[in-house]
């Protein structure tokens, strides 16, 4: 039970230039299942975070001992911190919000959840591992500039890895997640996906063959969503651009001077939108008290805006666009929410028509990108060879490596089929995993080297 | 408090493990040559595992009081009644505790941490952190274990830039004295040498890995030795016990008892003694890492690596070789990789993976040495292990944002590594 008076108390006693307090309670369950039930963990954490600015230096303090004495201590500790070579942190004059954000969701008995996974495990004889998590995150946020926000958001997620051994060993993994409760699992159709993956892995082992060395590549929403997140969302994070993450999550090839400049094909627009109801990355207010809005990162090929918190916005002469997010007990930093390509006009049939040689990559396992978010690689798991405008067999792990500008400049067709996939984005130090979705459409790139 | 909880569990006819952890963690973060934020975390968490026959559950009580503990145990007993049976063979009893590790309460002195950060900045570190923690832990279990432990750790992570090139290094210890801020100056000097990077052709190259880079790969190998991940399909080490998985030069231990290992602990999450466990000896896979449950399944004894559900390594220790880094460089032609990140697997079971080379990278050939950019290793982990030719006698403890299990790593020379480029 969150005691809102404690937040009022923190603001009252603080003598800092700026003070914010976040009271949090998170509870939920985790289930591990590998051929049999391996573990059930029930967690319930409560704590408060205080962040202040005093003489230009940020101080952050967290404790899970939630009482007036600890709050007083935390404020005092944050005030004492001193450094000679320091940044002078300032925030802008954004409008502070007062509001509530309550998402409803049903719960189920733990055994119903286990039984659900047991049934999924029985779908094929392949080796499978499942990791399930549900949580309810309750927050009360106040700051010394008038923001006052209560939120309660349940989330539910499932991850699986399936392994097929038949002379060769092949694997596929998938992640599902939503803001909401147990009722969301019906939307995932995990049974269908598992049946599909089991059959595909058998076919891959029997019939997979190398694709041609060069041709057109059609990437499904599953991959382009990840590309939107990794090669647009991350490098558009203003804290990376400013160098704040240089020794952790990395820097960015994007420079402030690129704002408003042409970056890619005009068919391309990339949006980050937190307040998509039911999405895994959902939120209505960020962790600095700003109301979320849709952010066009790329608009018709032009760099339109970066992702900002109040600090980076002030540094770059802009306003926060509500990108400050904090995992439980962590400092709020610039994050994505639900990042997606705006759909285009092409149906899949129109996209594949006329492709002489190429591949259609539906899912991936391996991927990575450098710390500037410039040089990236994706390796297909479910992938098909395209010959003379038709699917002509299974492609065996086609790999593509390209630079970010190459991708955005060489888009030849954008599909109309927008799909969202749940993911957990890692950033911050100590690491903060936050729920996000990656939203993709079919995209065709011509003249790509296929390895 | 832990005795109270354990008594309550045992009175109700259950096995139990109860631990109470009090921790203080601090961080000083700097970038663009200035400190921006000082953070502090203060937590007390009671963790409870209880099992009746083959039903088990694991839960926590934050900032515990007797009333909160009683309420949590009663609530979870009701859950235990309806939860499905799961794999459980009892808690093994292993009490040969070794407690020789260093402890230094000054690691969380904010002034000392700021001083380290400012010292690194004055030696040309552009961005980084100083992170430290101390924690006290007590544990009791239904075998009669009642133990206490305390730990300290601190590390400096510093990245230096020179024009478009960079170099990253870390200094890790259990004490303030163990931190060497001159890594910043050395990183800056290396970044300076890496100006004007060129692209190179894809192909097979011999590679010298610096400890930062090699530790990243070895941390993966050690986590793949967890018996849980072996069973779950996440390991190329599955079905290979007592088989050759690496070159004769390679011996890897997990060791939870190291004097200056920043993850050393007296006991694991079940209360069993940590130890040194040889994972790979002269290239042969000798052991997986176990908790009680996985050890019973494999008909062996726990290696003191619990995780209640999944065993995990504490400190990975890659045995030093006999070569000086200068000897390794003598006549070497190939690529020098100082750091990697985003090591991702296409297939955990066969070990196909790639990882991005970052910071200073050099190509060495008959004409001399020049910097390289835009390359990644796209290879197979077992093939990398098998192709290790030389390990250095210099060794360094590595832990940072990208290597989350501490690794004592030497420099390594690996033959015929597959390099790809965009």
mmCIF file of C-alpha atoms in Angstrom, chain A residues 54-369:
data_model
loop_
_atom_site.group_PDB
_atom_site.id
_atom_site.type_symbol
_atom_site.label_atom_id
_atom_site.label_comp_id
_atom_site.label_asym_id
_atom_site.label_seq_id
_atom_site.Cartn_x
_atom_site.Cartn_y
_atom_site.Cartn_z
ATOM 1 C CA UNK A 54 21.514 20.842 -5.852
ATOM 2 C CA UNK A 55 24.005 23.366 -7.230
ATOM 3 C CA UNK A 56 23.839 21.666 -10.618
ATOM 4 C CA UNK A 57 24.739 18.151 -9.410
ATOM 5 C CA UNK A 58 22.221 15.313 -9.559
ATOM 6 C CA UNK A 59 21.783 13.078 -6.535
ATOM 7 C CA UNK A 60 19.773 9.863 -6.521
ATOM 8 C CA UNK A 61 18.871 7.703 -3.571
ATOM 9 C CA UNK A 62 16.768 4.537 -3.217
ATOM 10 C CA UNK A 63 15.702 2.490 -0.229
ATOM 11 C CA UNK A 64 13.269 -0.364 0.292
ATOM 12 C CA UNK A 65 12.868 0.680 3.912
ATOM 13 C CA UNK A 66 9.926 3.015 3.451
ATOM 14 C CA UNK A 67 9.386 5.386 6.369
ATOM 15 C CA UNK A 68 9.877 9.057 7.289
ATOM 16 C CA UNK A 69 13.271 8.456 8.875
ATOM 17 C CA UNK A 70 14.656 6.801 5.743
ATOM 18 C CA UNK A 71 13.167 9.478 3.517
ATOM 19 C CA UNK A 72 14.832 12.187 5.599
ATOM 20 C CA UNK A 73 18.147 10.285 5.424
ATOM 21 C CA UNK A 74 17.817 9.856 1.660
ATOM 22 C CA UNK A 75 17.209 13.570 1.115
ATOM 23 C CA UNK A 76 20.165 14.448 3.339
ATOM 24 C CA UNK A 77 22.473 11.973 1.553
ATOM 25 C CA UNK A 78 21.502 13.265 -1.849
ATOM 26 C CA UNK A 79 22.249 16.833 -0.681
ATOM 27 C CA UNK A 80 25.731 15.950 0.610
ATOM 28 C CA UNK A 81 27.142 14.624 -2.646
ATOM 29 C CA UNK A 82 29.803 16.851 -4.063
ATOM 30 C CA UNK A 83 32.155 16.820 -7.041
ATOM 31 C CA UNK A 84 34.560 19.440 -8.416
ATOM 32 C CA UNK A 85 34.474 18.532 -12.105
ATOM 33 C CA UNK A 86 30.705 18.437 -12.439
ATOM 34 C CA UNK A 87 27.997 19.046 -14.983
ATOM 35 C CA UNK A 88 25.479 21.764 -14.179
ATOM 36 C CA UNK A 89 22.192 19.943 -14.667
ATOM 37 C CA UNK A 90 19.168 22.072 -15.505
ATOM 38 C CA UNK A 91 15.625 21.207 -16.568
ATOM 39 C CA UNK A 92 13.348 23.175 -18.888
ATOM 40 C CA UNK A 93 9.911 24.588 -18.180
ATOM 41 C CA UNK A 94 7.740 21.703 -19.292
ATOM 42 C CA UNK A 95 4.104 21.513 -18.207
ATOM 43 C CA UNK A 96 3.778 19.328 -15.129
ATOM 44 C CA UNK A 97 0.890 16.891 -14.976
ATOM 45 C CA UNK A 98 -1.450 15.721 -12.286
ATOM 46 C CA UNK A 99 -3.274 12.532 -13.162
ATOM 47 C CA UNK A 100 -3.950 8.841 -12.829
ATOM 48 C CA UNK A 101 -3.199 5.946 -15.127
ATOM 49 C CA UNK A 102 -4.861 2.718 -14.093
ATOM 50 C CA UNK A 103 -4.789 -0.336 -16.368
ATOM 51 C CA UNK A 104 -7.067 -3.218 -15.452
ATOM 52 C CA UNK A 105 -6.120 -6.863 -15.788
ATOM 53 C CA UNK A 106 -7.397 -10.209 -14.542
ATOM 54 C CA UNK A 107 -5.311 -12.601 -12.492
ATOM 55 C CA UNK A 108 -5.393 -16.406 -12.325
ATOM 56 C CA UNK A 109 -4.343 -19.011 -9.773
ATOM 57 C CA UNK A 110 -0.693 -19.990 -10.005
ATOM 58 C CA UNK A 111 -1.679 -23.543 -10.924
ATOM 59 C CA UNK A 112 -3.763 -22.334 -13.875
ATOM 60 C CA UNK A 113 -0.664 -20.554 -15.146
ATOM 61 C CA UNK A 114 1.487 -23.657 -14.686
ATOM 62 C CA UNK A 115 -1.142 -25.818 -16.393
ATOM 63 C CA UNK A 116 -1.183 -23.430 -19.350
ATOM 64 C CA UNK A 117 2.579 -23.840 -19.778
ATOM 65 C CA UNK A 118 2.345 -27.606 -19.269
ATOM 66 C CA UNK A 119 -0.130 -27.761 -22.165
ATOM 67 C CA UNK A 120 2.181 -25.671 -24.338
ATOM 68 C CA UNK A 121 5.026 -28.026 -23.482
ATOM 69 C CA UNK A 122 2.995 -31.013 -24.678
ATOM 70 C CA UNK A 123 2.489 -29.572 -28.172
ATOM 71 C CA UNK A 124 5.498 -31.332 -29.716
ATOM 72 C CA UNK A 125 8.229 -33.678 -28.572
ATOM 73 C CA UNK A 126 10.921 -31.075 -29.206
ATOM 74 C CA UNK A 127 12.928 -29.814 -26.258
ATOM 75 C CA UNK A 128 11.378 -26.588 -24.983
ATOM 76 C CA UNK A 129 12.003 -24.109 -22.214
ATOM 77 C CA UNK A 130 9.483 -21.534 -20.980
ATOM 78 C CA UNK A 131 9.912 -18.484 -18.778
ATOM 79 C CA UNK A 132 6.717 -16.754 -17.676
ATOM 80 C CA UNK A 133 6.347 -13.527 -15.691
ATOM 81 C CA UNK A 134 3.454 -11.403 -14.497
ATOM 82 C CA UNK A 135 3.605 -8.257 -12.403
ATOM 83 C CA UNK A 136 1.578 -5.341 -11.138
ATOM 84 C CA UNK A 137 3.586 -2.102 -10.903
ATOM 85 C CA UNK A 138 2.092 0.613 -8.743
ATOM 86 C CA UNK A 139 3.760 4.051 -8.631
ATOM 87 C CA UNK A 140 3.125 7.405 -7.036
ATOM 88 C CA UNK A 141 5.257 10.247 -8.417
ATOM 89 C CA UNK A 142 5.582 13.850 -7.210
ATOM 90 C CA UNK A 143 8.071 16.588 -7.900
ATOM 91 C CA UNK A 144 8.750 20.055 -6.553
ATOM 92 C CA UNK A 145 7.377 21.654 -9.732
ATOM 93 C CA UNK A 146 3.841 20.369 -9.240
ATOM 94 C CA UNK A 147 3.655 16.971 -10.924
ATOM 95 C CA UNK A 148 1.531 14.402 -9.105
ATOM 96 C CA UNK A 149 0.830 11.083 -10.814
ATOM 97 C CA UNK A 150 -0.496 7.732 -9.670
ATOM 98 C CA UNK A 151 -0.250 4.708 -11.954
ATOM 99 C CA UNK A 152 -1.026 1.025 -11.669
ATOM 100 C CA UNK A 153 -0.068 -1.136 -14.627
ATOM 101 C CA UNK A 154 -0.185 -4.947 -14.730
ATOM 102 C CA UNK A 155 1.974 -6.763 -17.286
ATOM 103 C CA UNK A 156 2.214 -10.359 -18.410
ATOM 104 C CA UNK A 157 4.967 -11.952 -20.527
ATOM 105 C CA UNK A 158 6.155 -15.323 -21.822
ATOM 106 C CA UNK A 159 9.395 -16.383 -23.517
ATOM 107 C CA UNK A 160 10.126 -19.737 -25.100
ATOM 108 C CA UNK A 161 13.021 -21.509 -26.817
ATOM 109 C CA UNK A 162 12.337 -24.613 -28.876
ATOM 110 C CA UNK A 163 15.118 -26.962 -29.989
ATOM 111 C CA UNK A 164 14.822 -29.558 -32.755
ATOM 112 C CA UNK A 165 17.455 -32.291 -33.064
ATOM 113 C CA UNK A 166 17.458 -34.480 -36.129
ATOM 114 C CA UNK A 167 21.011 -34.981 -37.298
ATOM 115 C CA UNK A 168 21.391 -31.223 -37.024
ATOM 116 C CA UNK A 169 20.226 -29.034 -34.168
ATOM 117 C CA UNK A 170 18.082 -25.961 -34.866
ATOM 118 C CA UNK A 171 16.428 -23.505 -32.471
ATOM 119 C CA UNK A 172 13.756 -20.793 -32.450
ATOM 120 C CA UNK A 173 12.716 -18.405 -29.707
ATOM 121 C CA UNK A 174 9.797 -16.018 -29.250
ATOM 122 C CA UNK A 175 8.715 -13.467 -26.678
ATOM 123 C CA UNK A 176 5.151 -12.352 -25.899
ATOM 124 C CA UNK A 177 4.006 -9.549 -23.640
ATOM 125 C CA UNK A 178 1.293 -7.005 -22.970
ATOM 126 C CA UNK A 179 0.204 -4.409 -20.486
ATOM 127 C CA UNK A 180 -2.827 -6.127 -18.975
ATOM 128 C CA UNK A 181 -3.615 -9.307 -17.117
ATOM 129 C CA UNK A 182 -3.985 -13.036 -17.642
ATOM 130 C CA UNK A 183 -6.692 -12.454 -20.295
ATOM 131 C CA UNK A 184 -3.963 -11.258 -22.680
ATOM 132 C CA UNK A 185 -2.493 -14.728 -23.195
ATOM 133 C CA UNK A 186 -5.393 -15.604 -25.508
ATOM 134 C CA UNK A 187 -4.239 -12.899 -27.930
ATOM 135 C CA UNK A 188 -0.800 -14.470 -28.297
ATOM 136 C CA UNK A 189 -1.813 -17.738 -30.023
ATOM 137 C CA UNK A 190 1.285 -19.377 -28.562
ATOM 138 C CA UNK A 191 -0.053 -22.866 -29.407
ATOM 139 C CA UNK A 192 -0.160 -22.002 -33.113
ATOM 140 C CA UNK A 193 3.310 -20.470 -33.021
ATOM 141 C CA UNK A 194 4.794 -23.516 -31.288
ATOM 142 C CA UNK A 195 3.190 -25.912 -33.773
ATOM 143 C CA UNK A 196 4.435 -23.767 -36.622
ATOM 144 C CA UNK A 197 7.968 -23.506 -35.219
ATOM 145 C CA UNK A 198 8.218 -27.267 -34.611
ATOM 146 C CA UNK A 199 7.225 -28.017 -38.191
ATOM 147 C CA UNK A 200 9.419 -25.304 -39.632
ATOM 148 C CA UNK A 201 12.531 -26.499 -37.765
ATOM 149 C CA UNK A 202 11.989 -30.027 -39.149
ATOM 150 C CA UNK A 203 11.666 -28.615 -42.660
ATOM 151 C CA UNK A 204 14.716 -26.400 -42.149
ATOM 152 C CA UNK A 205 16.846 -29.404 -41.205
ATOM 153 C CA UNK A 206 15.589 -31.449 -44.168
ATOM 154 C CA UNK A 207 15.266 -28.830 -46.886
ATOM 155 C CA UNK A 208 17.202 -25.682 -45.915
ATOM 156 C CA UNK A 209 19.709 -24.468 -48.517
ATOM 157 C CA UNK A 210 21.965 -21.470 -48.975
ATOM 158 C CA UNK A 211 20.477 -18.454 -50.697
ATOM 159 C CA UNK A 212 22.148 -16.604 -53.559
ATOM 160 C CA UNK A 213 24.999 -14.207 -52.668
ATOM 161 C CA UNK A 214 23.200 -11.055 -53.737
ATOM 162 C CA UNK A 215 19.618 -10.009 -54.328
ATOM 163 C CA UNK A 216 16.525 -8.451 -52.851
ATOM 164 C CA UNK A 217 15.758 -9.031 -49.198
ATOM 165 C CA UNK A 218 12.233 -8.800 -47.810
ATOM 166 C CA UNK A 219 12.311 -8.421 -44.035
ATOM 167 C CA UNK A 220 9.183 -9.264 -42.030
ATOM 168 C CA UNK A 221 7.702 -7.065 -39.251
ATOM 169 C CA UNK A 222 9.455 -9.319 -36.702
ATOM 170 C CA UNK A 223 12.846 -8.096 -37.960
ATOM 171 C CA UNK A 224 12.024 -4.572 -39.104
ATOM 172 C CA UNK A 225 10.529 -3.880 -35.663
ATOM 173 C CA UNK A 226 13.889 -4.767 -34.150
ATOM 174 C CA UNK A 227 15.638 -2.596 -36.755
ATOM 175 C CA UNK A 228 13.361 0.355 -35.861
ATOM 176 C CA UNK A 229 14.278 -0.125 -32.203
ATOM 177 C CA UNK A 230 18.023 -0.717 -32.614
ATOM 178 C CA UNK A 231 19.014 1.510 -35.511
ATOM 179 C CA UNK A 232 16.518 4.353 -35.122
ATOM 180 C CA UNK A 233 15.146 4.360 -31.573
ATOM 181 C CA UNK A 234 18.462 3.914 -29.762
ATOM 182 C CA UNK A 235 20.565 6.363 -31.797
ATOM 183 C CA UNK A 236 17.766 8.924 -31.493
ATOM 184 C CA UNK A 237 18.052 8.821 -27.677
ATOM 185 C CA UNK A 238 19.366 12.270 -26.818
ATOM 186 C CA UNK A 239 21.415 11.098 -23.806
ATOM 187 C CA UNK A 240 23.471 8.847 -26.100
ATOM 188 C CA UNK A 241 23.849 11.670 -28.602
ATOM 189 C CA UNK A 242 25.091 13.881 -25.761
ATOM 190 C CA UNK A 243 27.594 11.236 -24.610
ATOM 191 C CA UNK A 244 25.974 10.335 -21.270
ATOM 192 C CA UNK A 245 25.953 6.590 -22.061
ATOM 193 C CA UNK A 246 29.385 6.507 -23.697
ATOM 194 C CA UNK A 247 30.860 4.036 -21.206
ATOM 195 C CA UNK A 248 27.756 1.863 -20.930
ATOM 196 C CA UNK A 249 24.980 1.491 -23.525
ATOM 197 C CA UNK A 250 27.045 3.393 -26.095
ATOM 198 C CA UNK A 251 27.023 6.481 -28.250
ATOM 199 C CA UNK A 252 25.200 7.418 -31.446
ATOM 200 C CA UNK A 253 26.192 8.115 -35.029
ATOM 201 C CA UNK A 254 23.527 10.835 -34.962
ATOM 202 C CA UNK A 255 24.645 14.402 -34.242
ATOM 203 C CA UNK A 256 22.392 17.258 -33.024
ATOM 204 C CA UNK A 257 23.107 19.056 -36.308
ATOM 205 C CA UNK A 258 21.357 16.258 -38.245
ATOM 206 C CA UNK A 259 17.946 17.322 -36.891
ATOM 207 C CA UNK A 260 15.714 18.340 -39.802
ATOM 208 C CA UNK A 261 18.070 16.796 -42.369
ATOM 209 C CA UNK A 262 17.199 14.090 -44.879
ATOM 210 C CA UNK A 263 18.316 10.703 -43.645
ATOM 211 C CA UNK A 264 16.455 8.067 -45.637
ATOM 212 C CA UNK A 265 13.974 7.247 -48.324
ATOM 213 C CA UNK A 266 10.835 9.403 -48.048
ATOM 214 C CA UNK A 267 8.721 6.241 -47.774
ATOM 215 C CA UNK A 268 10.172 5.803 -44.279
ATOM 216 C CA UNK A 269 8.645 7.195 -41.109
ATOM 217 C CA UNK A 270 9.489 5.839 -37.654
ATOM 218 C CA UNK A 271 7.346 6.597 -34.626
ATOM 219 C CA UNK A 272 7.729 5.979 -30.928
ATOM 220 C CA UNK A 273 4.377 6.044 -29.144
ATOM 221 C CA UNK A 274 4.064 5.153 -25.449
ATOM 222 C CA UNK A 275 0.301 5.361 -24.930
ATOM 223 C CA UNK A 276 -0.777 2.456 -27.162
ATOM 224 C CA UNK A 277 -3.321 0.700 -24.955
ATOM 225 C CA UNK A 278 -2.470 -2.881 -24.092
ATOM 226 C CA UNK A 279 1.038 -2.639 -25.561
ATOM 227 C CA UNK A 280 3.925 -4.056 -23.528
ATOM 228 C CA UNK A 281 5.701 -0.678 -23.610
ATOM 229 C CA UNK A 282 2.598 1.252 -22.541
ATOM 230 C CA UNK A 283 2.630 4.320 -20.290
ATOM 231 C CA UNK A 284 0.561 7.505 -20.123
ATOM 232 C CA UNK A 285 2.956 9.652 -18.028
ATOM 233 C CA UNK A 286 6.726 9.342 -17.945
ATOM 234 C CA UNK A 287 8.853 9.203 -14.791
ATOM 235 C CA UNK A 288 9.447 12.964 -14.801
ATOM 236 C CA UNK A 289 5.746 13.840 -14.727
ATOM 237 C CA UNK A 290 5.288 14.598 -18.442
ATOM 238 C CA UNK A 291 2.289 13.372 -20.434
ATOM 239 C CA UNK A 292 3.282 10.956 -23.201
ATOM 240 C CA UNK A 293 2.716 11.765 -26.847
ATOM 241 C CA UNK A 294 3.457 10.242 -30.241
ATOM 242 C CA UNK A 295 7.019 11.048 -31.402
ATOM 243 C CA UNK A 296 7.948 11.053 -35.073
ATOM 244 C CA UNK A 297 11.638 10.122 -35.009
ATOM 245 C CA UNK A 298 11.829 10.020 -38.809
ATOM 246 C CA UNK A 299 9.105 11.676 -40.859
ATOM 247 C CA UNK A 300 9.114 10.923 -44.588
ATOM 248 C CA UNK A 301 12.858 10.290 -44.497
ATOM 249 C CA UNK A 302 13.707 13.433 -42.476
ATOM 250 C CA UNK A 303 15.101 13.330 -38.938
ATOM 251 C CA UNK A 304 12.202 14.918 -37.061
ATOM 252 C CA UNK A 305 12.882 14.733 -33.315
ATOM 253 C CA UNK A 306 15.025 12.953 -30.774
ATOM 254 C CA UNK A 307 13.871 11.140 -27.647
ATOM 255 C CA UNK A 308 14.273 13.494 -24.708
ATOM 256 C CA UNK A 309 14.013 13.674 -20.978
ATOM 257 C CA UNK A 310 13.931 17.103 -19.327
ATOM 258 C CA UNK A 311 17.710 17.347 -19.003
ATOM 259 C CA UNK A 312 18.649 16.456 -22.585
ATOM 260 C CA UNK A 313 15.803 18.627 -23.889
ATOM 261 C CA UNK A 314 17.193 21.596 -21.971
ATOM 262 C CA UNK A 315 20.721 20.894 -23.247
ATOM 263 C CA UNK A 316 19.525 20.803 -26.861
ATOM 264 C CA UNK A 317 17.108 23.720 -26.645
ATOM 265 C CA UNK A 318 14.039 21.529 -26.910
ATOM 266 C CA UNK A 319 11.259 20.231 -24.647
ATOM 267 C CA UNK A 320 10.927 16.835 -23.075
ATOM 268 C CA UNK A 321 8.780 14.458 -25.111
ATOM 269 C CA UNK A 322 8.160 12.211 -22.121
ATOM 270 C CA UNK A 323 10.885 9.634 -22.783
ATOM 271 C CA UNK A 324 12.108 9.430 -19.159
ATOM 272 C CA UNK A 325 11.502 5.923 -17.798
ATOM 273 C CA UNK A 326 12.818 4.187 -14.717
ATOM 274 C CA UNK A 327 12.772 0.527 -13.787
ATOM 275 C CA UNK A 328 11.936 -0.211 -10.138
ATOM 276 C CA UNK A 329 14.414 1.586 -7.888
ATOM 277 C CA UNK A 330 16.430 3.126 -10.711
ATOM 278 C CA UNK A 331 17.214 6.586 -12.055
ATOM 279 C CA UNK A 332 14.885 7.781 -14.858
ATOM 280 C CA UNK A 333 16.756 7.880 -18.183
ATOM 281 C CA UNK A 334 15.839 8.338 -21.844
ATOM 282 C CA UNK A 335 14.032 5.246 -23.142
ATOM 283 C CA UNK A 336 11.824 4.042 -25.957
ATOM 284 C CA UNK A 337 8.311 2.656 -25.509
ATOM 285 C CA UNK A 338 6.606 1.260 -28.634
ATOM 286 C CA UNK A 339 8.776 1.999 -31.685
ATOM 287 C CA UNK A 340 7.425 1.252 -35.161
ATOM 288 C CA UNK A 341 7.631 1.891 -38.878
ATOM 289 C CA UNK A 342 4.631 3.707 -40.272
ATOM 290 C CA UNK A 343 2.915 1.328 -42.738
ATOM 291 C CA UNK A 344 3.261 1.895 -46.482
ATOM 292 C CA UNK A 345 1.188 0.804 -49.490
ATOM 293 C CA UNK A 346 2.588 -2.558 -50.486
ATOM 294 C CA UNK A 347 0.894 -5.900 -50.022
ATOM 295 C CA UNK A 348 3.267 -8.865 -49.695
ATOM 296 C CA UNK A 349 2.281 -10.013 -53.196
ATOM 297 C CA UNK A 350 3.213 -6.615 -54.651
ATOM 298 C CA UNK A 351 6.451 -6.612 -52.712
ATOM 299 C CA UNK A 352 7.666 -10.009 -53.923
ATOM 300 C CA UNK A 353 6.471 -9.476 -57.504
ATOM 301 C CA UNK A 354 9.401 -8.877 -59.816
ATOM 302 C CA UNK A 355 12.074 -10.088 -57.379
ATOM 303 C CA UNK A 356 14.349 -12.229 -59.533
ATOM 304 C CA UNK A 357 16.620 -13.535 -56.765
ATOM 305 C CA UNK A 358 16.409 -12.913 -53.065
ATOM 306 C CA UNK A 359 15.284 -14.017 -49.622
ATOM 307 C CA UNK A 360 12.308 -13.406 -47.371
ATOM 308 C CA UNK A 361 13.420 -13.392 -43.738
ATOM 309 C CA UNK A 362 10.554 -13.917 -41.267
ATOM 310 C CA UNK A 363 12.345 -14.488 -37.937
ATOM 311 C CA UNK A 364 15.845 -14.192 -36.515
ATOM 312 C CA UNK A 365 17.872 -15.533 -33.628
ATOM 313 C CA UNK A 366 21.275 -13.843 -33.838
ATOM 314 C CA UNK A 367 21.592 -10.098 -34.234
ATOM 315 C CA UNK A 368 23.859 -7.354 -32.967
ATOM 316 C CA UNK A 369 24.782 -3.736 -33.576
#
